[in-house]
Amino acid sequence: MIQRTVLLKFREETTQEQLQEVIKRFKALDEVLTGIVEIQAGLNLAEKSKEYQVILMVRFEDQAALDAYSANEDHQAVAAFIRESGRLDSIGVDIEI
């Protein structure tokens, strides 16, 4: 199993409503993609690194599922919405679990 975790940093002008919509759209990917074991998203509660407002986490059955997710047009649409909502930076990591 592979877990991908992404931290997202947005412009100051990005609203709470936009951040919540990012979370909602990301979680909805669970309904349209295969190979997802678990998907979570939420606002960062930590004081340290608080400039990264949204955390996304998804666990995949295997590398093939991760590869399919990366190329999927629904995932690409969510990624585009994240950029349009004012993403300044992101940190993404994958681990085998």
Tab-separated table of C-alpha atoms in Angstrom:
chain	number	residue	atom	x	y	z
A	1	MET	CA	0.000	0.000	0.000
A	2	ILE	CA	1.201	3.539	-0.767
A	3	GLN	CA	0.221	6.677	1.112
A	4	ARG	CA	0.449	10.095	-0.496
A	5	THR	CA	0.308	13.157	1.747
A	6	VAL	CA	0.151	16.698	0.361
A	7	LEU	CA	0.400	19.985	2.257
A	8	LEU	CA	-1.084	22.989	0.463
A	9	LYS	CA	-0.234	26.647	0.969
A	10	PHE	CA	-2.639	29.282	-0.382
A	11	ARG	CA	-2.630	33.041	-0.901
A	12	GLU	CA	-3.889	35.215	1.947
A	13	GLU	CA	-6.840	36.169	-0.266
A	14	THR	CA	-8.056	32.561	-0.481
A	15	THR	CA	-11.271	32.320	1.531
A	16	GLN	CA	-12.282	29.671	4.058
A	17	GLU	CA	-15.072	28.725	1.665
A	18	GLN	CA	-12.543	28.039	-1.082
A	19	LEU	CA	-10.414	25.946	1.280
A	20	GLN	CA	-13.474	23.926	2.288
A	21	GLU	CA	-14.375	23.423	-1.372
A	22	VAL	CA	-10.862	22.085	-2.046
A	23	ILE	CA	-11.369	19.583	0.778
A	24	LYS	CA	-14.829	18.599	-0.478
A	25	ARG	CA	-13.695	18.077	-4.083
A	26	PHE	CA	-10.651	16.066	-3.034
A	27	LYS	CA	-12.691	13.745	-0.805
A	28	ALA	CA	-15.183	13.225	-3.656
A	29	LEU	CA	-12.430	11.541	-5.705
A	30	ASP	CA	-13.085	8.444	-3.585
A	31	GLU	CA	-16.398	8.054	-5.436
A	32	VAL	CA	-14.906	8.063	-8.948
A	33	LEU	CA	-11.481	6.412	-8.667
A	34	THR	CA	-10.581	2.788	-8.131
A	35	GLY	CA	-7.653	1.567	-6.077
A	36	ILE	CA	-8.191	4.030	-3.220
A	37	VAL	CA	-8.163	2.418	0.210
A	38	GLU	CA	-8.682	5.605	2.217
A	39	ILE	CA	-8.921	9.322	1.525
A	40	GLN	CA	-8.784	12.159	4.069
A	41	ALA	CA	-8.542	15.924	3.873
A	42	GLY	CA	-8.853	18.800	6.292
A	43	LEU	CA	-7.557	22.076	7.581
A	44	ASN	CA	-4.165	22.100	9.289
A	45	LEU	CA	-4.622	22.376	13.072
A	46	ALA	CA	-0.921	22.582	13.966
A	47	GLU	CA	0.650	25.869	14.961
A	48	LYS	CA	3.961	24.763	13.474
A	49	SER	CA	3.917	25.035	9.669
A	50	LYS	CA	0.504	26.724	9.849
A	51	GLU	CA	1.220	28.467	6.539
A	52	TYR	CA	0.168	25.168	4.944
A	53	GLN	CA	-3.581	25.445	5.434
A	54	VAL	CA	-4.891	22.225	3.856
A	55	ILE	CA	-3.672	18.644	4.256
A	56	LEU	CA	-4.634	15.906	1.778
A	57	MET	CA	-3.971	12.197	2.343
A	58	VAL	CA	-4.827	9.237	0.161
A	59	ARG	CA	-3.878	5.571	0.487
A	60	PHE	CA	-3.649	3.443	-2.630
A	61	GLU	CA	-3.733	-0.323	-3.027
A	62	ASP	CA	-0.498	-0.252	-5.021
A	63	GLN	CA	1.729	1.774	-7.346
A	64	ALA	CA	-0.550	1.088	-10.324
A	65	ALA	CA	-3.462	2.729	-8.479
A	66	LEU	CA	-1.294	5.764	-7.666
A	67	ASP	CA	-0.194	6.028	-11.292
A	68	ALA	CA	-3.812	5.828	-12.488
A	69	TYR	CA	-4.832	8.515	-9.966
A	70	SER	CA	-2.085	10.876	-11.128
A	71	ALA	CA	-3.243	10.684	-14.746
A	72	ASN	CA	-6.998	10.656	-14.023
A	73	GLU	CA	-8.980	13.598	-15.462
A	74	ASP	CA	-11.127	13.946	-12.298
A	75	HIS	CA	-7.952	14.278	-10.227
A	76	GLN	CA	-6.579	16.762	-12.766
A	77	ALA	CA	-9.780	18.825	-12.439
A	78	VAL	CA	-9.351	18.981	-8.646
A	79	ALA	CA	-5.694	19.959	-9.100
A	80	ALA	CA	-6.756	22.746	-11.473
A	81	PHE	CA	-9.315	23.999	-8.934
A	82	ILE	CA	-6.611	24.024	-6.256
A	83	ARG	CA	-4.385	26.171	-8.500
A	84	GLU	CA	-7.306	28.490	-9.364
A	85	SER	CA	-8.098	28.878	-5.651
A	86	GLY	CA	-4.712	30.447	-5.053
A	87	ARG	CA	-2.235	27.681	-4.321
A	88	LEU	CA	1.180	29.181	-3.697
A	89	ASP	CA	3.102	26.043	-2.813
A	90	SER	CA	2.677	22.369	-2.052
A	91	ILE	CA	4.699	19.602	-0.485
A	92	GLY	CA	3.890	16.064	-1.515
A	93	VAL	CA	5.374	12.843	-0.197
A	94	ASP	CA	4.714	9.146	-0.833
A	95	ILE	CA	5.519	6.303	1.541
A	96	GLU	CA	5.030	2.577	1.364
A	97	ILE	CA	3.007	1.273	4.294
